[in-house]
Every structure is written in structure tokens, then in C-alpha cells.
Short mmCIF file of C-alpha atoms and ligand atoms in Angstrom, two decimals:
data_model
loop_
_atom_site.label_atom_id
_atom_site.label_comp_id
_atom_site.label_asym_id
_atom_site.label_seq_id
_atom_site.Cartn_x
_atom_site.Cartn_y
_atom_site.Cartn_z
CA MET A 1 0.00 0.45 21.26
CA SER A 2 0.06 -3.32 21.71
CA PRO A 3 -2.30 -5.33 19.51
CA LEU A 4 -5.58 -6.75 20.75
CA LEU A 5 -5.16 -10.45 20.20
CA PRO A 6 -7.84 -13.04 19.37
CA GLY A 7 -9.97 -13.64 22.45
CA ALA A 8 -10.54 -9.89 22.86
CA THR A 9 -13.86 -8.29 21.93
CA LEU A 10 -14.16 -5.96 18.95
CA GLY A 11 -17.09 -3.55 18.81
CA VAL A 12 -18.88 -2.05 15.82
CA LEU A 13 -21.35 0.80 15.52
CA GLY A 14 -24.11 -0.26 13.17
CA GLY A 15 -25.78 -3.60 12.60
CA GLY A 16 -26.16 -3.65 8.81
CA GLN A 17 -24.60 -6.04 6.31
CA LEU A 18 -21.17 -4.41 6.55
CA GLY A 19 -21.22 -4.93 10.30
CA ARG A 20 -22.33 -8.51 9.77
CA MET A 21 -19.39 -9.27 7.46
CA PHE A 22 -17.00 -7.56 9.90
CA VAL A 23 -18.42 -9.78 12.66
CA HIS A 24 -17.96 -12.89 10.49
CA ALA A 25 -14.32 -11.97 9.80
CA ALA A 26 -13.62 -11.16 13.47
CA GLN A 27 -15.25 -14.32 14.76
CA ARG A 28 -13.39 -16.46 12.27
CA MET A 29 -10.15 -15.15 13.72
CA GLY A 30 -11.22 -15.92 17.28
CA TYR A 31 -12.46 -12.54 18.43
CA PHE A 32 -15.64 -11.90 20.31
CA THR A 33 -17.87 -9.16 18.93
CA ALA A 34 -20.23 -6.47 20.17
CA VAL A 35 -22.69 -4.60 17.90
CA LEU A 36 -24.64 -1.44 18.64
CA ASP A 37 -27.71 -0.70 16.51
CA PRO A 38 -30.96 1.18 17.12
CA GLU A 39 -33.07 -1.72 15.74
CA ALA A 40 -33.92 -4.79 17.80
CA ASP A 41 -33.18 -7.07 14.85
CA SER A 42 -30.32 -6.36 12.43
CA PRO A 43 -28.05 -8.44 10.14
CA ALA A 44 -25.02 -8.00 12.43
CA GLY A 45 -26.91 -7.86 15.73
CA ARG A 46 -28.33 -11.31 15.02
CA ILE A 47 -24.97 -13.02 14.82
CA SER A 48 -22.87 -11.05 17.29
CA HIS A 49 -21.85 -12.39 20.72
CA HIS A 50 -22.98 -9.14 22.31
CA PHE A 51 -25.64 -6.74 21.14
CA VAL A 52 -26.57 -3.31 22.46
CA GLN A 53 -29.83 -1.88 21.21
CA ALA A 54 -29.42 1.87 21.44
CA ASP A 55 -29.40 5.01 19.41
CA TYR A 56 -25.99 6.18 18.13
CA LEU A 57 -26.01 9.15 20.50
CA ASP A 58 -27.36 7.33 23.54
CA ILE A 59 -24.69 7.88 26.21
CA ASP A 60 -25.64 4.76 28.17
CA GLY A 61 -25.66 2.60 25.05
CA LEU A 62 -22.25 3.88 23.98
CA ALA A 63 -20.90 3.26 27.49
CA ARG A 64 -22.22 -0.31 27.36
CA LEU A 65 -20.52 -0.86 23.98
CA ALA A 66 -17.26 0.59 25.32
CA GLY A 67 -17.53 -1.59 28.42
CA LEU A 68 -17.79 -4.71 26.27
CA SER A 69 -15.19 -3.85 23.63
CA GLY A 70 -11.42 -3.49 23.54
CA ALA A 71 -11.61 -1.42 20.33
CA ILE A 72 -14.48 -0.03 18.26
CA THR A 73 -15.09 0.65 14.58
CA THR A 74 -18.07 1.79 12.53
CA GLU A 75 -19.90 0.23 9.64
CA PHE A 76 -22.40 3.01 9.29
CA GLU A 77 -21.05 5.99 7.41
CA ASN A 78 -23.44 8.46 8.93
CA VAL A 79 -22.81 7.54 12.54
CA PRO A 80 -22.52 10.91 14.32
CA ALA A 81 -18.83 11.80 14.64
CA GLN A 82 -19.69 12.80 18.19
CA ALA A 83 -20.45 9.17 19.04
CA LEU A 84 -16.95 8.17 17.89
CA ASP A 85 -15.37 11.03 19.83
CA ASN A 86 -17.29 10.00 22.91
CA LEU A 87 -16.11 6.38 22.60
CA ALA A 88 -12.52 7.42 21.90
CA VAL A 89 -12.21 8.79 25.45
CA ALA A 90 -12.33 5.26 26.81
CA ARG A 91 -11.35 3.00 23.92
CA ARG A 92 -9.30 2.66 20.77
CA VAL A 93 -11.53 3.84 17.90
CA ALA A 94 -10.70 3.45 14.20
CA PRO A 95 -11.28 5.22 11.90
CA ALA A 96 -11.07 8.45 13.92
CA ALA A 97 -14.07 10.75 14.25
CA GLN A 98 -12.33 13.50 12.29
CA ALA A 99 -11.77 11.28 9.23
CA VAL A 100 -15.35 9.99 9.33
CA ALA A 101 -16.64 13.56 9.65
CA ILE A 102 -14.78 14.58 6.49
CA ALA A 103 -16.18 11.63 4.54
CA GLN A 104 -19.68 12.51 5.73
CA ASP A 105 -19.60 15.94 4.16
CA ARG A 106 -19.04 16.31 0.42
CA ILE A 107 -17.76 19.86 0.89
CA ALA A 108 -15.08 18.84 3.41
CA GLU A 109 -14.35 15.70 1.37
CA LYS A 110 -13.66 17.65 -1.83
CA ALA A 111 -11.50 20.12 0.07
CA HIS A 112 -9.47 17.15 1.33
CA PHE A 113 -9.09 15.70 -2.19
CA LYS A 114 -7.82 19.07 -3.38
CA ARG A 115 -5.33 19.25 -0.48
CA CYS A 116 -4.03 15.85 -1.56
CA GLY A 117 -3.61 17.08 -5.13
CA VAL A 118 -6.17 14.61 -6.52
CA VAL A 119 -8.46 15.94 -9.28
CA CYS A 120 -12.21 16.01 -8.62
CA ALA A 121 -15.12 17.11 -10.83
CA PRO A 122 -15.49 20.91 -11.21
CA TYR A 123 -18.01 21.97 -8.56
CA ALA A 124 -19.54 24.81 -6.59
CA VAL A 125 -20.84 24.85 -3.03
CA ILE A 126 -24.47 25.93 -2.80
CA GLY A 127 -25.69 27.06 0.59
CA THR A 128 -27.57 30.27 -0.16
CA GLU A 129 -29.65 31.97 -2.87
CA THR A 130 -26.55 34.06 -3.61
CA ASP A 131 -24.47 30.93 -4.29
CA LEU A 132 -27.25 29.70 -6.56
CA ALA A 133 -27.27 32.91 -8.57
CA ALA A 134 -23.47 32.90 -8.83
CA VAL A 135 -23.22 29.40 -10.34
CA SER A 136 -21.03 29.37 -13.43
CA ALA A 137 -22.71 28.23 -16.64
CA ALA A 138 -19.72 25.92 -17.12
CA LEU A 139 -21.12 23.64 -14.36
CA LEU A 140 -24.29 22.93 -16.33
CA PRO A 141 -25.56 20.39 -17.07
CA GLY A 142 -24.66 19.14 -13.65
CA ILE A 143 -25.62 17.01 -10.66
CA LEU A 144 -26.80 18.69 -7.48
CA LYS A 145 -25.89 16.58 -4.44
CA THR A 146 -26.71 17.21 -0.80
CA ALA A 147 -23.48 17.73 1.14
CA ARG A 148 -24.59 15.28 3.81
CA LEU A 149 -26.50 12.00 4.14
CA GLY A 150 -26.60 11.02 0.46
CA TYR A 151 -26.02 7.39 -0.55
CA ASP A 152 -26.94 5.04 -3.39
CA GLY A 153 -27.95 7.99 -5.59
CA LYS A 154 -30.28 9.41 -2.92
CA GLY A 155 -30.12 13.15 -2.26
CA GLN A 156 -29.12 14.06 -5.78
CA ARG A 157 -30.76 15.55 -8.89
CA ARG A 158 -29.53 15.95 -12.44
CA VAL A 159 -30.11 19.49 -13.69
CA SER A 160 -29.66 20.85 -17.20
CA ASP A 161 -30.22 24.59 -16.67
CA ARG A 162 -30.59 27.27 -14.00
CA ALA A 163 -34.34 26.85 -13.67
CA GLU A 164 -33.95 23.12 -13.00
CA LEU A 165 -31.12 23.84 -10.59
CA ALA A 166 -33.25 26.24 -8.56
CA ALA A 167 -36.16 23.78 -8.52
CA ALA A 168 -33.89 20.89 -7.50
CA TRP A 169 -32.32 22.89 -4.64
CA ALA A 170 -35.81 23.75 -3.37
CA GLU A 171 -36.83 20.09 -3.67
CA LEU A 172 -33.77 19.03 -1.63
CA GLY A 173 -34.92 21.38 1.13
CA GLU A 174 -32.40 24.20 0.45
CA VAL A 175 -29.80 22.32 2.50
CA ALA A 176 -26.06 22.72 1.83
CA CYS A 177 -25.27 21.09 -1.52
CA VAL A 178 -22.56 20.80 -4.13
CA LEU A 179 -23.27 21.23 -7.79
CA GLU A 180 -20.93 19.08 -9.86
CA LYS A 181 -20.43 19.32 -13.57
CA LEU A 182 -21.85 16.26 -15.33
CA LEU A 183 -18.78 14.49 -16.71
CA PRO A 184 -18.58 12.12 -19.69
CA LEU A 185 -17.74 8.84 -17.94
CA ALA A 186 -16.01 6.03 -19.78
CA PHE A 187 -16.39 3.89 -16.65
CA GLU A 188 -16.18 3.94 -12.85
CA CYS A 189 -13.70 2.21 -10.57
CA SER A 190 -12.72 2.18 -6.93
CA VAL A 191 -9.72 1.34 -4.81
CA ILE A 192 -9.74 -0.08 -1.30
CA VAL A 193 -6.78 0.59 0.94
CA ALA A 194 -6.14 -0.37 4.55
CA ARG A 195 -3.84 1.68 6.74
CA GLY A 196 -2.54 0.45 10.07
CA GLN A 197 -1.80 2.31 13.28
CA ASP A 198 1.89 2.31 12.34
CA GLY A 199 1.15 3.97 8.98
CA GLN A 200 1.62 0.84 6.89
CA VAL A 201 -0.69 0.85 3.84
CA VAL A 202 -1.83 -2.12 1.78
CA HIS A 203 -4.31 -2.10 -1.10
CA PHE A 204 -6.45 -4.30 -3.29
CA PRO A 205 -6.23 -4.04 -7.06
CA PRO A 206 -8.74 -1.47 -8.40
CA GLN A 207 -12.15 -2.81 -9.32
CA ARG A 208 -14.41 -1.64 -12.09
CA ASN A 209 -17.99 -0.81 -11.06
CA THR A 210 -21.30 -0.52 -12.88
CA HIS A 211 -24.21 1.26 -11.20
CA ARG A 212 -27.89 0.90 -11.99
CA ASP A 213 -30.31 3.58 -10.74
CA GLY A 214 -27.54 5.02 -8.56
CA ILE A 215 -26.86 1.69 -6.80
CA LEU A 216 -23.83 -0.52 -7.41
CA ALA A 217 -24.91 -3.43 -9.62
CA VAL A 218 -21.73 -5.19 -10.78
CA THR A 219 -18.05 -5.18 -9.82
CA GLU A 220 -15.44 -6.67 -12.12
CA ALA A 221 -12.04 -7.51 -10.67
CA TYR A 222 -9.43 -8.81 -13.06
CA ALA A 223 -6.22 -7.45 -14.47
CA GLN A 224 -7.74 -6.53 -17.81
CA ASN A 225 -10.52 -4.37 -16.39
CA MET A 226 -8.58 -1.14 -17.04
CA PRO A 227 -5.19 -0.03 -18.39
CA SER A 228 -2.49 -0.77 -15.82
CA ALA A 229 -1.10 2.79 -15.77
CA GLN A 230 -4.58 4.05 -14.89
CA ALA A 231 -4.93 1.42 -12.17
CA GLN A 232 -1.58 2.50 -10.75
CA ARG A 233 -2.66 6.16 -10.68
CA ALA A 234 -5.87 5.26 -8.85
CA VAL A 235 -3.96 3.28 -6.22
CA GLU A 236 -1.50 6.14 -5.66
CA ALA A 237 -4.36 8.64 -5.34
CA ALA A 238 -6.23 6.45 -2.83
CA LYS A 239 -3.07 6.01 -0.75
CA SER A 240 -2.39 9.75 -0.66
CA ILE A 241 -6.00 10.39 0.40
CA ALA A 242 -5.63 7.90 3.29
CA GLU A 243 -2.25 9.28 4.30
CA GLY A 244 -3.50 12.86 4.20
CA LEU A 245 -6.16 11.87 6.75
CA ASP A 246 -3.66 9.99 8.93
CA TYR A 247 -6.28 7.34 8.46
CA VAL A 248 -6.48 4.06 10.39
CA GLY A 249 -8.81 1.44 8.97
CA VAL A 250 -10.24 0.41 5.61
CA LEU A 251 -10.98 3.23 3.16
CA CYS A 252 -12.67 3.02 -0.23
CA VAL A 253 -12.10 5.74 -2.83
CA GLU A 254 -14.41 5.88 -5.85
CA PHE A 255 -13.21 7.28 -9.17
CA PHE A 256 -14.55 8.22 -12.58
CA VAL A 257 -12.50 7.50 -15.67
CA LEU A 258 -13.46 10.02 -18.33
CA ASP A 259 -13.79 9.44 -22.05
CA ASN A 260 -10.36 11.08 -22.52
CA GLY A 261 -8.75 8.71 -19.98
CA VAL A 262 -8.47 11.30 -17.18
CA LEU A 263 -8.94 9.92 -13.66
CA VAL A 264 -11.27 11.96 -11.41
CA VAL A 265 -11.97 11.19 -7.76
CA ASN A 266 -15.66 10.99 -6.86
CA GLU A 267 -16.06 10.21 -3.17
CA MET A 268 -14.72 8.07 -0.34
CA ALA A 269 -16.21 5.78 2.28
CA PRO A 270 -14.47 5.39 5.66
CA ARG A 271 -15.15 1.65 5.87
CA PRO A 272 -15.29 -1.49 3.74
CA HIS A 273 -17.38 -0.89 0.64
CA ASN A 274 -19.87 -2.77 -1.49
CA SER A 275 -17.39 -2.62 -4.39
CA GLY A 276 -14.91 -4.57 -2.24
CA HIS A 277 -17.15 -7.52 -1.46
CA TRP A 278 -15.46 -9.51 -4.23
CA THR A 279 -12.34 -9.69 -2.03
CA GLN A 280 -14.10 -12.24 0.20
CA ASP A 281 -13.71 -14.89 -2.49
CA GLY A 282 -11.22 -13.44 -4.97
CA CYS A 283 -8.36 -12.65 -2.54
CA ASP A 284 -6.50 -14.44 0.22
CA VAL A 285 -7.39 -11.62 2.64
CA SER A 286 -10.74 -9.81 2.45
CA GLN A 287 -11.50 -6.15 3.12
CA PHE A 288 -13.26 -7.25 6.32
CA GLU A 289 -10.25 -9.15 7.59
CA LEU A 290 -8.16 -6.03 6.96
CA GLN A 291 -10.74 -4.03 8.93
CA VAL A 292 -10.28 -6.45 11.83
CA ARG A 293 -6.48 -6.26 11.55
CA THR A 294 -6.38 -2.44 11.45
CA LEU A 295 -8.73 -2.19 14.42
CA ALA A 296 -6.89 -4.77 16.49
CA GLY A 297 -3.49 -3.30 15.60
CA LEU A 298 -2.31 -6.53 13.95
CA PRO A 299 0.23 -6.54 11.10
CA LEU A 300 -1.17 -5.89 7.62
CA THR A 301 -0.05 -8.19 4.85
CA PRO A 302 -0.56 -7.23 1.21
CA PRO A 303 -3.65 -9.02 -0.11
CA ARG A 304 -3.11 -11.31 -3.08
CA GLN A 305 -5.84 -11.70 -5.67
CA HIS A 306 -5.91 -15.40 -6.56
CA SER A 307 -8.96 -15.41 -8.84
CA PRO A 308 -10.56 -13.15 -11.40
CA THR A 309 -13.91 -12.26 -9.83
CA VAL A 310 -17.26 -10.73 -10.75
CA MET A 311 -19.62 -9.57 -8.01
CA LEU A 312 -23.34 -9.26 -8.67
CA ASN A 313 -25.31 -7.24 -6.15
CA LEU A 314 -28.56 -8.93 -5.14
CA LEU A 315 -31.25 -6.32 -4.51
CA GLY A 316 -34.73 -7.02 -3.20
CA ASP A 317 -36.06 -6.49 -6.73
CA LEU A 318 -34.84 -10.00 -7.52
CA TRP A 319 -37.47 -11.43 -5.23
CA PHE A 320 -40.07 -9.86 -7.51
CA ALA A 321 -38.36 -10.53 -10.87
CA PRO A 322 -39.97 -12.56 -13.64
CA ARG A 323 -37.79 -15.56 -14.43
CA GLU A 324 -38.40 -16.27 -18.11
CA ALA A 325 -34.66 -15.98 -18.61
CA ALA A 326 -34.09 -19.09 -16.54
CA GLN A 327 -36.38 -21.15 -18.76
CA ALA A 328 -34.81 -19.71 -21.91
CA ILE A 329 -31.45 -21.25 -21.07
CA GLY A 330 -32.98 -24.55 -20.05
CA ALA A 331 -32.78 -24.41 -16.25
CA GLU A 332 -35.90 -24.78 -14.15
CA PRO A 333 -36.38 -21.93 -11.72
CA ALA A 334 -36.56 -23.15 -8.13
CA SER A 335 -39.66 -21.11 -7.44
CA GLN A 336 -42.58 -19.91 -9.50
CA PRO A 337 -42.29 -16.44 -11.01
CA ALA A 338 -43.57 -14.05 -8.39
CA ALA A 339 -46.73 -12.09 -8.80
CA ALA A 340 -45.79 -8.42 -9.04
CA ASP A 341 -46.24 -7.79 -5.32
CA THR A 342 -45.51 -11.18 -3.71
CA PRO A 343 -41.85 -11.89 -3.05
CA ALA A 344 -40.50 -15.29 -4.13
CA GLU A 345 -37.09 -16.72 -3.28
CA PRO A 346 -34.67 -16.53 -6.22
CA PRO A 347 -33.52 -19.89 -7.72
CA TRP A 348 -30.51 -20.40 -5.43
CA GLU A 349 -30.24 -24.09 -6.17
CA ALA A 350 -29.65 -23.49 -9.87
CA VAL A 351 -27.26 -20.60 -9.15
CA LEU A 352 -25.26 -22.64 -6.65
CA ALA A 353 -24.87 -25.42 -9.21
CA LEU A 354 -22.52 -23.09 -11.10
CA PRO A 355 -18.84 -23.74 -10.29
CA GLY A 356 -17.26 -20.71 -8.63
CA ALA A 357 -20.55 -19.16 -7.46
CA HIS A 358 -20.34 -17.95 -3.83
CA LEU A 359 -23.59 -16.73 -2.31
CA HIS A 360 -23.63 -14.15 0.48
CA LEU A 361 -27.02 -13.26 1.98
CA TYR A 362 -27.38 -10.74 4.77
CA GLY A 363 -30.20 -12.37 6.72
CA LYS A 364 -32.69 -9.56 6.15
CA ALA A 365 -36.18 -10.64 7.08
CA GLU A 366 -38.02 -8.91 4.27
CA ALA A 367 -37.15 -8.37 0.60
CA ARG A 368 -37.96 -4.88 -0.62
CA ARG A 369 -37.22 -3.27 -3.97
CA GLY A 370 -33.88 -1.44 -3.91
CA ARG A 371 -32.86 -3.10 -0.61
CA LYS A 372 -29.44 -4.76 -0.54
CA MET A 373 -30.20 -8.41 0.31
CA GLY A 374 -26.90 -10.03 -0.57
CA HIS A 375 -24.29 -10.49 -3.27
CA LEU A 376 -22.99 -13.26 -5.46
CA ASN A 377 -19.25 -13.55 -6.02
CA ILE A 378 -18.19 -15.53 -9.05
CA THR A 379 -14.62 -16.74 -9.25
CA GLY A 380 -12.87 -18.83 -11.87
CA ALA A 381 -9.56 -19.70 -13.42
CA ASP A 382 -9.62 -16.88 -15.97
CA ARG A 383 -11.55 -13.82 -17.01
CA GLU A 384 -13.51 -15.51 -19.79
CA VAL A 385 -14.71 -18.34 -17.56
CA VAL A 386 -15.75 -15.90 -14.84
CA ARG A 387 -17.62 -13.68 -17.28
CA ALA A 388 -19.44 -16.64 -18.82
CA THR A 389 -20.48 -17.91 -15.38
CA ALA A 390 -21.61 -14.41 -14.37
CA ARG A 391 -23.79 -14.20 -17.49
CA HIS A 392 -25.25 -17.60 -16.72
CA ALA A 393 -26.00 -16.66 -13.10
CA ALA A 394 -27.54 -13.33 -14.13
CA ALA A 395 -29.79 -15.09 -16.63
CA LEU A 396 -30.95 -17.56 -13.98
CA LEU A 397 -31.73 -14.68 -11.62
CA GLY A 398 -33.39 -12.51 -14.27
CA LEU A 399 -30.76 -9.79 -13.69
CA PRO A 400 -29.72 -7.49 -16.52
CA LEU A 401 -25.93 -7.69 -16.85
CA GLU A 402 -23.55 -5.51 -18.82
CA LEU A 403 -19.89 -6.41 -18.50
CA SER A 404 -16.99 -4.24 -19.64
CA SER A 405 -15.97 -4.74 -23.26
P1 ADP B 1 -23.69 8.22 -3.88
O1 ADP B 1 -23.20 8.82 -2.60
O2 ADP B 1 -25.15 8.09 -3.93
O3 ADP B 1 -22.93 6.97 -4.25
P2 ADP B 1 -22.23 9.50 -6.04
O4 ADP B 1 -21.71 10.88 -5.91
O5 ADP B 1 -21.24 8.40 -6.02
O6 ADP B 1 -23.37 9.33 -4.96
O7 ADP B 1 -23.07 9.43 -7.40
C1 ADP B 1 -23.76 8.24 -7.77
C2 ADP B 1 -23.49 7.93 -9.22
O8 ADP B 1 -23.92 9.01 -10.08
C3 ADP B 1 -22.01 7.77 -9.57
O9 ADP B 1 -21.56 6.48 -9.25
C4 ADP B 1 -22.01 8.08 -11.06
O10 ADP B 1 -22.51 6.98 -11.80
C5 ADP B 1 -23.03 9.19 -11.18
N1 ADP B 1 -22.37 10.52 -11.04
C6 ADP B 1 -22.15 11.18 -9.90
N2 ADP B 1 -21.51 12.35 -10.09
C7 ADP B 1 -21.30 12.44 -11.42
C8 ADP B 1 -20.69 13.44 -12.28
N3 ADP B 1 -20.18 14.56 -11.78
N4 ADP B 1 -20.69 13.20 -13.61
C9 ADP B 1 -21.24 12.06 -14.12
N5 ADP B 1 -21.81 11.09 -13.39
C10 ADP B 1 -21.85 11.26 -12.05
MG1 MG B 2 -20.99 6.68 -4.83
#
């Protein structure tokens, strides 16, 4: 298939922040963009050349998107696979519906990991009372996760015994779930790969991730963030997972590293991922540019990390955070500490005075607790400089920050 060159229009299903950063990358390269989202106002819809307000399964809306676009991707993981199938009749669609459908269902996803020979946490599928009764004691304590529609720690419950397991399954609505054994994690990491239509695969170096309350809080990307043999194993596993899907597009694979050093695959996302946002400032090619290239059928070049980078996720909670920390290190906060329920803009001026601080905000109208509002990438000449700047920025923002030791 011949590539779609700059000047063509690239479409995306979903108008969230991932769509917005895809649109930025596409527009920078001279493409026009079209976004479909159910909401009238969305981070990507606001900045796209074309916008279609429609539900993901609205036939007319999908036809309008297809009419505008030479090729279409998705930023929204839970876009109905049927919508992608429908679009694929008329247009190039990447990733394919079948790959997205597997990533949307933890049961199918784990089966795929097993097929690829990649180790995942011991688990059982729970769909009936009989499955519940048959659960092996070896899986407890465990985490019960809904097979579908979970994200950012939603749709999961930690359970220590059978009684808690039964209660949690009832609480989750008795939908299809997986029970995973609770593993002793040394740390978490992820790998982002991009695979082209010709099967060429490129990857970013693995990043180390810290979650808070089930949501990604910090990503550290520098050579010393994990042993290199482990990093190599994670990259190989991610590539085999992409190849096994005959995947086209950007794929993120999340891993656990256990206390004994064993690498265990957790889950995958069929799109750019929050843990890859650091690539916008730490690499010469970002995950969003690779998404554009895979969709357009352009050549993929291996990304080169030019700077050690730390990414801090900026959640809506920051708009409500007390800012004593800023005073403690001698910088004046740009705004008064917010009353508990009145949002106040974080002290961007002080943060942006730090060399190597790159602010990304998603243009969301309202700050709410737990809502992803933006991220801050911090780059520098070496790991120690980057870590010191990250600590400084976190203190200014009133963010708790734990970096790897
Ligand atoms: P989500 O789809 O919400 O990201 P995950 O399956 O990635 O759900 O789980 C969220 C977080 O919960 C993980 O990043 C990890 O910190 C923790 N977690 C999940 N599964 C396990 C497990 N089997 N053992 C230990 N910790 C886990
Ligand atoms: Mg996860």
C-alpha cells in the first residue's frame, strides 16, 4: 500500500488527550486531521481541522469520519471493535479491530500473552458461581479485575480470602472477571513498540513507572532505571506480543518486575500510552509521531533517546493541593493555596523557571480530582540533574514524589 503523504487527512476515534497529542504530531508533519468524539468539546476536537460529534457506533458519524480521512486510528481503548471493522470497509484502519478487541478483554489478552510464551501472573477466569467455588487457594490473596472496561485501577478489588472474593465479585456486578494472584512487585515498567504495515518494528527504551491509587504518577526513563538484561527481555517480550497480533500501530506493554527479578507481563494498550509521554521531550521521535508514521504507512526509524527524562503526571488534584512545599523551598507560589473545594491554577511560572521543564496541558475546561489534566516532562544532561529538577518541580506543585533508588 502506498503511503499517505503530508497533505492527506488522518482520522482518529476519540477526542481525549491522546487524540490531542496525535493531532499535534500529525499537524506538525503537515497532515490535516479529523476527530470523532461523542462530546461537543474535547481536548482533540478543539484543535483538529475537522470534528465529527457522534457516538462511536453512529453509522452516519463513522461515514462522515471515513469521508474526511485517508486513514483512521483510535485513541480510545474501549472504542467498540465493531466501529473499527465498519470503518475498515472503506478506509485503512490501524490498529486492526481484532487486535483492539483482544486488548479490550483481559481474558483474551492473557490467552494471547500465553500464546506468545510471555509469563503473566497466575490467574483464573471467573464468570460463574462454579468458577468462584473452584478458585485455587494459591491465587489468594489476589486482585479481582473485570475482564472489560477497567482502567486506572477502576473495576478491580483486592481480596484476601474467599469471602472477600465472593463479595467483590458481587460488587463488580457478577460480570466476567479474572482473579490474579497478588505478586510481590519490586517495580513496574513498560515498553512501547511501533510496528509498520511492512512488519518493521521499532521500540523505545523501557520506562519505569510508579502508580498512585491505581493511576500512573511518575515515569523514569534513563539507562540506569533497571538492569539492562531485564530491559532487553522486556523489549523482546513486547515485540513478540506485537508480532503475534500482526499488529500495525503503537503498542504499549506493561510489566511487573518481581522481588526475585522475574519479569511478568501485566497488560497492553493498543495505542500510545501515558507511560510514553516522556518520549515527546526525551527522544528525537515521540510515540505520537510513530503513531502517525504507522498509520500513514511511512518508514519507521528507530527512536533515539537524547535525554534522561522524568515525567510527572498532573492530575486535577493539583488544582486543590495545599502549597506549603513551595514556600518551604523559598519559591512564591503563583496562586494562593486553594480552599479545599475551589480549584486554583498550579504555580506554572515557578515550574517553568526550571531548566528542562516541559509543560503539556490537555486543555480540559475543568479540573477534577483524579482527572488527567496534563504532564510535566523534565529533561537534563544526566540522571542526577533530572532527578533533582523533578524533586524541585514536585515540591513547587505540592506533589508527593518517590523516585527509584
Ligand atoms: P489498569 O487497567 O487499571 O491499569 P492494572 O491491571 O494495570 O489495571 O492494575 C493497576 C495496578 O495495580 C498495577 O499497575 C499494579 O500496580 C497493581 N497490580 C495489578 N495487578 C497486580 C498483581 N497481580 N499483583 C500486584 N499488583 C498488581
Ligand atoms: Mg495498567
